CSV table of C-alpha atoms in Angstrom, one decimal:
chain,number,residue,atom,x,y,z
G,1,MET,CA,26.7,-10.6,-31.9
G,2,ALA,CA,26.1,-11.7,-28.2
G,3,ARG,CA,23.2,-9.4,-27.8
G,4,PHE,CA,21.6,-10.7,-31.0
G,5,LEU,CA,21.9,-14.3,-29.8
G,6,ARG,CA,20.9,-13.5,-26.3
G,7,PRO,CA,17.2,-14.6,-26.8
G,8,LEU,CA,18.3,-18.2,-27.6
G,9,PHE,CA,19.6,-18.6,-24.0
G,10,LEU,CA,16.4,-17.2,-22.3
G,11,GLY,CA,13.8,-19.6,-21.1
G,12,THR,CA,11.2,-17.0,-21.8
G,13,THR,CA,11.6,-17.5,-25.6
G,14,TYR,CA,10.8,-21.1,-25.3
G,15,THR,CA,7.8,-20.7,-22.9
G,16,ARG,CA,6.3,-18.1,-25.2
G,17,LEU,CA,6.7,-20.5,-28.2
G,18,LEU,CA,4.9,-23.3,-26.2
G,19,HIS,CA,2.2,-20.9,-25.2
G,20,LEU,CA,1.6,-20.2,-28.9
G,21,TRP,CA,1.6,-23.9,-29.8
G,22,VAL,CA,-1.0,-24.8,-27.2
G,23,PRO,CA,-4.0,-23.6,-29.1
G,24,MET,CA,-3.1,-25.6,-32.1
G,25,LEU,CA,-3.4,-28.9,-30.3
G,26,PHE,CA,-7.1,-28.2,-30.3
G,27,VAL,CA,-7.1,-27.3,-33.9
G,28,SER,CA,-5.1,-30.4,-35.0
G,29,VAL,CA,-7.6,-32.6,-33.2
G,30,TRP,CA,-10.5,-30.9,-35.0
G,31,LEU,CA,-8.8,-31.2,-38.4
G,32,PHE,CA,-8.5,-35.0,-37.8
G,33,ILE,CA,-12.4,-34.9,-37.5
G,34,ASP,CA,-13.3,-32.6,-40.2
G,35,MET,CA,-10.6,-31.1,-42.3
G,36,SER,CA,-13.3,-29.4,-44.7
G,37,ARG,CA,-14.4,-26.9,-42.0
G,38,PRO,CA,-11.1,-25.5,-40.3
G,39,TRP,CA,-13.1,-22.5,-39.1
G,40,VAL,CA,-15.0,-24.3,-36.5
G,41,PRO,CA,-12.5,-23.9,-33.7
G,42,ALA,CA,-12.4,-20.2,-34.0
G,43,VAL,CA,-16.3,-20.2,-33.7
G,44,LEU,CA,-16.3,-22.3,-30.7
G,45,LEU,CA,-13.9,-20.0,-29.0
G,46,VAL,CA,-16.7,-17.1,-28.8
G,47,PRO,CA,-18.9,-18.9,-26.4
G,48,LEU,CA,-15.9,-20.2,-24.4
G,49,GLY,CA,-14.5,-16.7,-24.0
G,50,LEU,CA,-17.8,-15.4,-22.5
G,51,VAL,CA,-17.2,-17.8,-19.5
G,52,PRO,CA,-15.7,-15.6,-16.6
G,53,ALA,CA,-13.3,-18.3,-15.4
G,54,VAL,CA,-11.8,-18.5,-18.7
G,55,ARG,CA,-10.1,-15.1,-18.3
G,56,ARG,CA,-8.6,-16.2,-15.1
G,57,GLY,CA,-7.1,-19.4,-16.7
G,58,GLU,CA,-5.8,-17.4,-19.7
G,59,GLY,CA,-4.3,-14.8,-17.4
G,60,VAL,CA,-2.4,-17.5,-15.3
G,61,GLN,CA,-1.0,-19.1,-18.5
G,62,ALA,CA,0.0,-15.7,-19.9
G,63,ARG,CA,1.6,-14.5,-16.6
G,64,TYR,CA,3.7,-17.6,-16.1
G,65,MET,CA,4.5,-18.4,-19.6
G,66,LEU,CA,4.8,-15.0,-21.4
G,67,ALA,CA,6.2,-13.0,-18.8
G,68,PRO,CA,7.5,-15.1,-16.0
G,69,ASP,CA,10.4,-12.9,-15.1
G,70,GLU,CA,8.2,-9.7,-14.3
G,71,PRO,CA,8.5,-8.6,-10.7
G,72,ARG,CA,5.3,-8.7,-8.8
G,73,GLU,CA,6.3,-7.6,-5.3
G,74,ARG,CA,3.3,-5.3,-5.0
G,75,GLY,CA,0.6,-7.8,-5.4
G,76,ASP,CA,-1.6,-9.2,-8.2
G,77,ARG,CA,-3.5,-5.9,-8.6
G,78,ASP,CA,-0.4,-4.2,-9.9
G,79,ALA,CA,0.6,-6.9,-12.4
G,80,ALA,CA,0.4,-6.1,-16.1
G,81,ILE,CA,-1.7,-9.3,-16.7
G,82,SER,CA,-4.7,-10.0,-14.5
G,83,VAL,CA,-5.6,-13.3,-13.1
G,84,ALA,CA,-9.1,-12.1,-12.0
G,85,PRO,CA,-12.3,-13.6,-13.7
G,86,SER,CA,-14.5,-11.6,-16.0
G,87,ALA,CA,-16.5,-9.2,-14.0
G,88,THR,CA,-18.1,-7.2,-16.9
G,89,TRP,CA,-19.1,-7.7,-20.5
G,90,ARG,CA,-16.1,-5.6,-21.6
G,91,ASP,CA,-13.8,-8.1,-19.9
G,92,ARG,CA,-15.6,-11.1,-21.6
G,93,LEU,CA,-15.4,-9.5,-24.9
G,94,ARG,CA,-11.7,-8.6,-24.5
G,95,THR,CA,-11.1,-12.4,-23.5
G,96,VAL,CA,-12.9,-13.6,-26.7
G,97,LEU,CA,-10.7,-11.2,-28.9
G,98,TRP,CA,-7.7,-12.6,-26.9
G,99,LEU,CA,-8.6,-16.2,-27.7
G,100,GLU,CA,-9.0,-15.4,-31.5
G,101,VAL,CA,-5.8,-13.5,-31.6
G,102,ARG,CA,-3.9,-16.3,-29.8
G,103,MET,CA,-5.3,-18.8,-32.2
G,104,GLY,CA,-4.3,-16.8,-35.1
G,105,LEU,CA,-0.7,-16.1,-34.0
G,106,GLY,CA,-0.5,-19.8,-33.0
G,107,ALA,CA,-1.4,-20.7,-36.5
G,108,VAL,CA,1.3,-18.3,-37.9
G,109,THR,CA,3.8,-19.8,-35.5
G,110,THR,CA,3.1,-23.4,-36.3
G,111,GLY,CA,3.5,-22.6,-40.0
G,112,VAL,CA,6.7,-20.9,-39.6
G,113,THR,CA,8.2,-23.4,-37.2
G,114,VAL,CA,7.3,-26.3,-39.6
G,115,TRP,CA,8.1,-24.8,-43.1
G,116,MET,CA,11.2,-22.8,-42.3
G,117,PRO,CA,13.4,-25.9,-41.1
G,118,VAL,CA,11.9,-27.8,-44.0
G,119,THR,CA,12.9,-25.2,-46.4
G,120,ALA,CA,16.5,-25.0,-44.9
G,121,VAL,CA,16.8,-28.9,-45.2
G,122,GLU,CA,15.7,-28.7,-48.9
G,123,LEU,CA,18.2,-25.9,-49.7
G,124,ALA,CA,20.9,-27.9,-48.0
G,125,GLY,CA,20.1,-30.9,-50.1
G,126,ALA,CA,20.0,-28.9,-53.3
G,127,ALA,CA,23.4,-27.4,-52.4
G,128,CYS,CA,24.9,-31.0,-52.2
G,129,GLY,CA,23.4,-31.8,-55.6
G,130,ARG,CA,20.6,-34.2,-54.6
G,131,PRO,CA,17.2,-33.6,-56.5
G,132,VAL,CA,14.8,-32.0,-54.1
G,133,ASP,CA,11.6,-30.0,-54.5
G,134,ILE,CA,11.8,-26.7,-53.0
G,135,THR,CA,8.3,-25.9,-52.6
G,136,LEU,CA,8.6,-22.5,-51.0
G,137,LEU,CA,10.6,-20.9,-53.8
G,138,PRO,CA,9.2,-19.8,-57.1
G,139,VAL,CA,12.2,-21.1,-59.0
G,140,SER,CA,14.9,-23.8,-58.3
G,141,PRO,CA,18.1,-21.9,-57.7
G,142,PRO,CA,21.5,-23.5,-58.7
G,143,PRO,CA,23.4,-25.4,-56.1
G,144,TRP,CA,25.8,-22.7,-55.2
G,145,ALA,CA,22.9,-20.2,-54.6
G,146,CYS,CA,21.1,-22.9,-52.5
G,147,ALA,CA,24.2,-23.1,-50.3
G,148,LEU,CA,24.1,-19.3,-49.8
G,149,LEU,CA,20.4,-19.4,-48.9
G,150,VAL,CA,20.5,-22.1,-46.4
G,151,PRO,CA,20.9,-19.6,-43.4
G,152,VAL,CA,18.0,-17.4,-44.5
G,153,PRO,CA,15.1,-19.5,-43.3
G,154,LEU,CA,16.8,-20.3,-40.2
G,155,LEU,CA,17.1,-16.6,-39.5
G,156,ALA,CA,13.7,-16.1,-40.5
G,157,LEU,CA,12.7,-18.9,-38.1
G,158,TYR,CA,14.6,-17.3,-35.3
G,159,GLY,CA,13.2,-13.8,-35.9
G,160,ALA,CA,9.6,-15.0,-36.1
G,161,VAL,CA,9.9,-17.0,-33.0
G,162,VAL,CA,11.2,-14.0,-31.0
G,163,GLY,CA,9.2,-11.5,-32.8
G,164,LEU,CA,5.8,-13.4,-32.3
G,165,GLY,CA,6.7,-14.1,-28.8
G,166,GLU,CA,7.2,-10.3,-28.1
G,167,LEU,CA,4.0,-9.5,-30.1
G,168,VAL,CA,1.8,-12.1,-28.1
G,169,THR,CA,2.9,-10.7,-24.9
G,170,VAL,CA,2.2,-7.1,-25.8
G,171,ILE,CA,-1.3,-8.2,-26.9
G,172,ALA,CA,-1.7,-10.2,-23.8
G,173,ARG,CA,-1.0,-7.1,-21.7
G,174,ARG,CA,-3.6,-5.2,-23.4
G,175,LEU,CA,-6.4,-7.7,-23.7
G,176,LEU,CA,-5.8,-9.6,-20.4
G,177,GLY,CA,-4.5,-6.5,-18.4
G,178,PRO,CA,-6.4,-5.1,-15.5
G,179,SER,CA,-9.8,-3.4,-16.4
G,180,PRO,CA,-10.5,0.1,-15.4
G,181,ALA,CA,-12.4,-1.2,-12.2
G,182,GLU,CA,-9.4,-3.3,-11.2
G,183,ARG,CA,-7.0,-0.4,-11.8
G,184,LEU,CA,-9.3,1.8,-9.6
G,185,ALA,CA,-9.3,-0.9,-6.9
G,186,ALA,CA,-5.4,-1.2,-7.1
G,187,LEU,CA,-5.2,2.7,-6.7
G,188,GLU,CA,-7.4,2.7,-3.8
G,189,GLU,CA,-5.5,-0.2,-2.1
G,190,ARG,CA,-2.3,1.7,-2.6
G,191,THR,CA,-3.7,4.9,-1.2
G,192,GLU,CA,-4.9,3.1,1.9
G,193,GLN,CA,-1.4,1.6,2.3
G,194,LEU,CA,0.1,4.9,2.0
G,195,LEU,CA,-2.3,6.5,4.6
G,196,GLU,CA,-1.5,3.6,6.9
G,197,ARG,CA,2.0,4.2,6.5
G,198,THR,CA,1.8,7.9,7.1
G,199,ARG,CA,-0.4,7.1,10.2
G,200,ILE,CA,2.2,4.7,11.5
G,201,ALA,CA,5.0,7.3,11.1
G,202,ARG,CA,2.8,9.7,13.0
G,203,GLU,CA,2.3,7.1,15.8
G,204,LEU,CA,6.1,6.6,16.1
G,205,HIS,CA,6.8,10.3,16.0
G,206,ASP,CA,4.3,11.1,18.8
G,207,SER,CA,5.0,8.3,21.0
G,208,ILE,CA,8.8,8.0,20.8
G,209,GLY,CA,9.3,11.6,20.4
G,210,HIS,CA,7.3,12.4,23.6
G,211,ALA,CA,9.3,9.6,25.6
G,212,LEU,CA,12.7,10.9,24.4
G,213,THR,CA,11.7,14.4,25.3
G,214,VAL,CA,10.7,13.4,28.8
G,215,ALA,CA,13.7,11.4,29.2
G,216,VAL,CA,16.1,14.3,28.0
G,217,VAL,CA,14.4,16.9,30.4
G,218,GLN,CA,14.5,14.5,33.4
G,219,ALA,CA,18.0,13.6,32.9
G,220,GLY,CA,19.1,17.2,32.6
G,221,ALA,CA,17.1,18.2,35.7
G,222,ALA,CA,18.6,15.3,37.7
G,223,ARG,CA,22.1,16.4,36.7
G,224,ALA,CA,21.5,20.1,37.5
G,225,ALA,CA,19.7,19.3,40.9
G,226,GLY,CA,22.6,17.1,42.3
G,227,ASP,CA,20.0,15.6,44.6
G,228,PRO,CA,20.1,11.8,45.0
G,229,ALA,CA,16.4,11.7,46.0
G,230,PHE,CA,15.3,13.7,43.0
G,231,THR,CA,17.7,11.8,40.8
G,232,ASP,CA,15.9,8.7,41.9
G,233,ARG,CA,12.6,10.1,41.2
G,234,ALA,CA,13.9,11.2,37.7
G,235,LEU,CA,15.1,7.7,36.9
G,236,LEU,CA,11.7,6.3,37.8
G,237,ALA,CA,9.9,8.7,35.6
G,238,ILE,CA,12.3,7.9,32.7
G,239,GLU,CA,11.6,4.2,33.2
G,240,ASP,CA,7.8,4.7,33.4
G,241,THR,CA,7.8,6.9,30.2
G,242,GLY,CA,10.1,4.4,28.5
G,243,ARG,CA,7.8,1.6,29.4
G,244,ALA,CA,4.8,3.5,28.1
G,245,ALA,CA,6.8,4.4,24.8
G,246,LEU,CA,7.5,0.6,24.3
G,247,GLU,CA,3.9,-0.4,24.7
G,248,ASP,CA,3.1,2.1,22.0
G,249,LEU,CA,5.7,0.8,19.8
G,250,GLU,CA,4.4,-2.6,20.3
G,251,ARG,CA,0.9,-1.4,19.3
G,252,VAL,CA,2.3,0.2,16.1
G,253,LEU,CA,4.4,-2.9,15.2
G,254,GLY,CA,1.3,-4.9,15.8
G,255,VAL,CA,-0.5,-3.0,13.0
G,256,LEU,CA,2.5,-3.9,10.6
G,257,ARG,CA,2.5,-7.5,11.5
G,258,GLU,CA,-1.3,-8.0,11.5
G,259,ALA,CA,-3.0,-6.1,8.8
G,260,GLY,CA,-6.5,-6.9,10.3
G,261,ARG,CA,-5.8,-5.8,13.8
G,262,PRO,CA,-8.3,-3.3,15.0
G,263,ALA,CA,-7.3,0.3,15.7
G,264,SER,CA,-9.2,0.2,18.9
G,265,GLY,CA,-6.0,-1.2,20.8
G,266,ARG,CA,-4.3,2.4,20.3
G,267,PRO,CA,-4.6,4.7,23.3
G,268,THR,CA,-7.6,7.1,23.7
G,269,LEU,CA,-8.3,10.3,25.6
G,270,SER,CA,-9.5,8.2,28.4
G,271,GLU,CA,-5.8,7.4,29.0
G,272,ALA,CA,-4.5,10.9,28.8
G,273,ASP,CA,-3.8,11.1,32.5
G,274,ARG,CA,-0.5,9.3,32.0
G,275,LEU,CA,0.5,12.1,29.4
G,276,LEU,CA,-0.3,14.7,32.2
G,277,GLU,CA,1.6,12.8,35.0
G,278,SER,CA,4.5,12.3,32.6
G,279,ALA,CA,4.6,16.1,31.8
G,280,ARG,CA,4.3,16.8,35.5
G,281,GLY,CA,7.2,14.5,36.3
G,282,SER,CA,9.3,16.4,33.7
G,283,GLY,CA,8.8,19.7,35.8
G,284,ALA,CA,5.9,21.3,33.9
G,285,LYS,CA,3.1,22.5,36.2
G,286,VAL,CA,0.0,21.2,34.4
G,287,ASP,CA,-3.5,22.6,35.1
G,288,ALA,CA,-6.1,20.1,33.5
G,289,GLU,CA,-9.8,20.4,33.2
G,290,VAL,CA,-12.0,18.1,31.4
G,291,THR,CA,-15.8,18.8,30.8
G,292,GLY,CA,-18.1,16.0,29.6
G,293,ALA,CA,-17.8,12.4,29.3
G,294,LEU,CA,-14.7,11.2,27.4
G,295,GLU,CA,-16.0,7.6,27.1
G,296,THR,CA,-18.7,8.9,24.8
G,297,VAL,CA,-16.3,10.2,22.2
G,298,PRO,CA,-16.1,8.1,19.1
G,299,GLY,CA,-13.0,5.9,18.6
G,300,PRO,CA,-11.4,7.8,15.7
G,301,VAL,CA,-11.8,11.2,17.5
G,302,SER,CA,-10.7,9.9,20.8
G,303,ARG,CA,-7.5,8.2,19.4
G,304,GLU,CA,-6.5,11.2,17.3
G,305,GLY,CA,-7.3,13.5,20.3
G,306,TYR,CA,-4.8,11.5,22.4
G,307,ARG,CA,-2.0,12.0,19.7
G,308,ILE,CA,-2.7,15.7,19.4
G,309,LEU,CA,-2.5,16.2,23.3
G,310,GLN,CA,0.7,14.1,23.3
G,311,GLU,CA,2.3,16.2,20.5
G,312,SER,CA,1.2,19.4,22.1
G,313,LEU,CA,2.7,18.6,25.6
G,314,THR,CA,5.9,17.2,23.8
G,315,ASN,CA,6.2,20.5,22.1
G,316,VAL,CA,5.8,22.3,25.4
G,317,LEU,CA,8.6,20.3,27.1
G,318,ARG,CA,10.9,20.4,24.2
G,319,HIS,CA,10.6,24.2,23.4
G,320,ALA,CA,9.5,25.9,26.5
G,321,GLY,CA,10.7,23.7,29.3
G,322,SER,CA,9.2,23.6,32.8
G,323,VAL,CA,6.6,26.1,32.4
G,324,PRO,CA,2.8,26.2,33.6
G,325,VAL,CA,0.6,24.4,31.1
G,326,ARG,CA,-3.1,24.7,30.9
G,327,VAL,CA,-5.0,21.8,29.3
G,328,ARG,CA,-8.6,22.0,28.7
G,329,ILE,CA,-10.8,19.3,27.1
G,330,GLU,CA,-14.5,19.8,26.4
G,331,VAL,CA,-17.1,17.2,25.2
G,332,GLY,CA,-20.0,19.3,23.7
G,333,ASP,CA,-23.2,18.2,21.9
G,334,GLY,CA,-21.4,17.8,18.6
G,335,THR,CA,-17.8,18.9,19.0
G,336,LEU,CA,-14.7,17.9,21.0
G,337,GLY,CA,-12.6,20.8,22.0
G,338,LEU,CA,-8.9,20.5,23.1
G,339,GLU,CA,-6.7,23.4,24.1
G,340,VAL,CA,-3.2,23.6,25.2
G,341,ARG,CA,-1.6,26.8,26.4
G,342,ASN,CA,1.7,27.6,27.9
G,343,PRO,CA,3.5,31.0,28.3
G,344,LEU,CA,6.1,32.0,25.7
G,345,THR,CA,9.5,32.1,27.2
G,346,ALA,CA,12.0,35.0,26.6
G,347,GLY,CA,13.9,34.7,23.5
G,348,ILE,CA,11.7,31.7,22.1
G,349,SER,CA,9.0,32.5,19.8
G,350,GLY,CA,7.2,29.4,20.3
G,351,PRO,CA,7.2,25.6,19.5
G,352,GLY,CA,8.8,24.8,16.1
G,353,ARG,CA,6.8,24.6,13.1
G,354,GLY,CA,8.0,21.3,11.8
G,355,SER,CA,6.2,18.0,11.2
G,356,GLY,CA,4.6,18.0,14.6
G,357,LEU,CA,2.3,21.1,14.2
G,358,ARG,CA,1.6,20.0,10.6
G,359,GLY,CA,0.6,16.7,11.9
G,360,ILE,CA,-1.8,18.1,14.3
G,361,ARG,CA,-3.5,20.2,11.6
G,362,GLU,CA,-3.6,17.2,9.2
G,363,ARG,CA,-5.1,15.0,11.8
G,364,ALA,CA,-7.9,17.6,12.6
G,365,ALA,CA,-8.6,18.1,8.8
G,366,LEU,CA,-9.0,14.4,8.2
G,367,LEU,CA,-11.7,14.3,10.9
G,368,GLY,CA,-13.4,17.3,9.3
G,369,GLY,CA,-12.1,19.5,12.1
G,370,ARG,CA,-9.9,22.5,12.5
G,371,ALA,CA,-6.8,23.3,14.4
G,372,ARG,CA,-5.1,26.6,15.3
G,373,THR,CA,-1.6,26.8,16.5
G,374,GLY,CA,0.4,30.0,17.3
G,375,PRO,CA,0.9,32.7,19.7
G,376,ASP,CA,-2.2,34.2,21.5
G,377,GLY,CA,-2.1,36.9,24.2
G,378,GLY,CA,1.5,36.1,25.3
G,379,ASP,CA,0.9,32.4,25.3
G,380,TRP,CA,1.4,29.8,22.8
G,381,GLN,CA,-2.0,28.0,22.0
G,382,VAL,CA,-3.0,24.7,20.4
G,383,ARG,CA,-6.5,24.8,19.9
G,384,VAL,CA,-8.3,22.0,18.2
G,385,GLU,CA,-12.0,21.4,17.5
G,386,LEU,CA,-13.2,18.0,16.3
G,387,PRO,CA,-16.8,17.0,15.2
G,388,LEU,CA,-18.5,14.1,16.9
G,389,ARG,CA,-21.1,13.7,14.3
G,390,ARG,CA,-21.3,10.2,13.0
G,391,SER,CA,-22.1,11.4,9.4
G,392,THR,CA,-18.7,13.3,9.4
G,393,LEU,CA,-16.8,10.4,10.9
G,394,ALA,CA,-18.3,7.8,8.5
G,395,GLY,CA,-15.9,9.0,5.8
G,396,CYS,CA,-12.9,8.7,8.0
G,397,ARG,CA,-13.3,5.2,9.2
G,398,SER,CA,-11.3,3.8,6.3
G,399,LEU,CA,-8.4,6.3,7.1
G,400,PHE,CA,-8.1,5.1,10.8
G,401,SER,CA,-9.3,1.5,10.3
G,402,SER,CA,-11.5,1.8,13.3
G,403,SER,CA,-15.1,1.2,14.4
G,404,THR,CA,-17.5,4.0,15.0
G,405,THR,CA,-17.5,4.0,18.7
G,406,ASN,CA,-14.8,3.9,21.2
G,407,ARG,CA,-14.3,1.0,23.8
G,408,SER,CA,-15.0,2.0,27.3
G,409,SER,CA,-12.0,2.0,29.3
G,410,ALA,CA,-11.7,0.5,32.9
G,411,ARG,CA,-9.6,3.4,33.8
G,412,VAL,CA,-11.7,6.5,32.7
G,413,CYS,CA,-9.7,9.0,34.4
G,414,GLY,CA,-6.7,9.3,36.7
G,415,PRO,CA,-5.9,11.5,39.6
G,416,SER,CA,-5.3,14.5,37.4
G,417,TRP,CA,-8.8,14.6,36.2
G,418,ARG,CA,-11.6,16.6,37.9
G,419,ARG,CA,-14.9,15.4,36.5
G,420,SER,CA,-16.6,18.6,37.5
G,421,PRO,CA,-17.5,21.1,34.6
G,422,THR,CA,-16.0,24.0,36.7
G,423,SER,CA,-13.5,22.6,38.9
G,424,ARG,CA,-9.8,22.4,38.1
G,425,SER,CA,-7.2,20.0,39.3
G,426,SER,CA,-4.6,21.4,41.6
G,427,GLU,CA,-1.2,22.3,40.5
G,428,ARG,CA,1.4,19.6,41.4
G,429,ARG,CA,5.2,20.3,41.6
G,430,PRO,CA,7.5,17.8,40.3
G,431,THR,CA,8.0,16.2,43.7
G,432,ALA,CA,6.9,12.8,42.6
G,433,PRO,CA,7.3,11.8,38.9
G,434,ARG,CA,4.7,9.0,39.1
């Protein structure tokens, strides 16, 4: 019984009833003017529904009067009732049909809410013996029958109000709901949001994972060495790496706080020297060589190349430890080549095959390139080739929310980079973490 009477205590029931009554105000005014042509208001709704702004007004009314309790955390595009103006003739025709249906249901609702209570009053009067005219019944029942029939019109009124409210809500979702173009736009927006969340997860994985790996390796080396001077250098390296990780974390959180923040604020290959110095400070003997001008690499490629190099060095430190590492970066006519090699240590088949390597391959694929990871001649190799052609990168701009060219950095290369095409940087032992 409580479930049956529950709609009586819901505000939605009465807002829907009010929504159905509103069109009849216009009809009532017209009937005072000319009762002989009651069909005129229905005709006038046709040109009115063709106005684009009418769909927005009807959508706002329907959303807040027919379904005010529906959650809309994901935004207006995902709502069952749209509040956008008509963009196509299909939307205009749907709006016209909605106005006509709303007026028809409003007429039925008005008739029910007027005549059902009147009928209940007449039946109650007849049950009391008063002479009344029961106009809605074909015959005049005896008084005892009238007493039994009093609840019938009230129950009919209750059912009609609740049922018509549900019906008009269902129709509103069909006729005022998002058009196919709006649904496609909402799907694209959600896809971009998911891609952005995936990118942010990768940013955190790469930067924080690299910092934690360096910190763990440095702390373990300092404990094993037992040398106060080396411990000081290790703590300094941990401090520098942690500070850099905090900067990366601030960049990522800035993307979350400011949706319009450009991606150019993220690190690029021009800043990769700090990765090499961090790896050297952790005990790895890094031999780095770069060919070509890194500042000419487009922004998306440079930023993703930085993350690929970061993940590759993190895997070396995590799985192989303090081993020689060869890093090669080559900027060609139309391709950026990045290679990281390290010898496979005994008992270890190579870096893990978790989300890190999968992320490297996915980054390369999104930019139209390719990545190879695995054993190669006794070494573990990460070889990535990324195209530099703008025609290929144009389709990736929305994925990385960036411009097509990279900002030049004041610090193009650090002391670990030798700009000659053939020369190499000398190996440096972990005597100075900075």
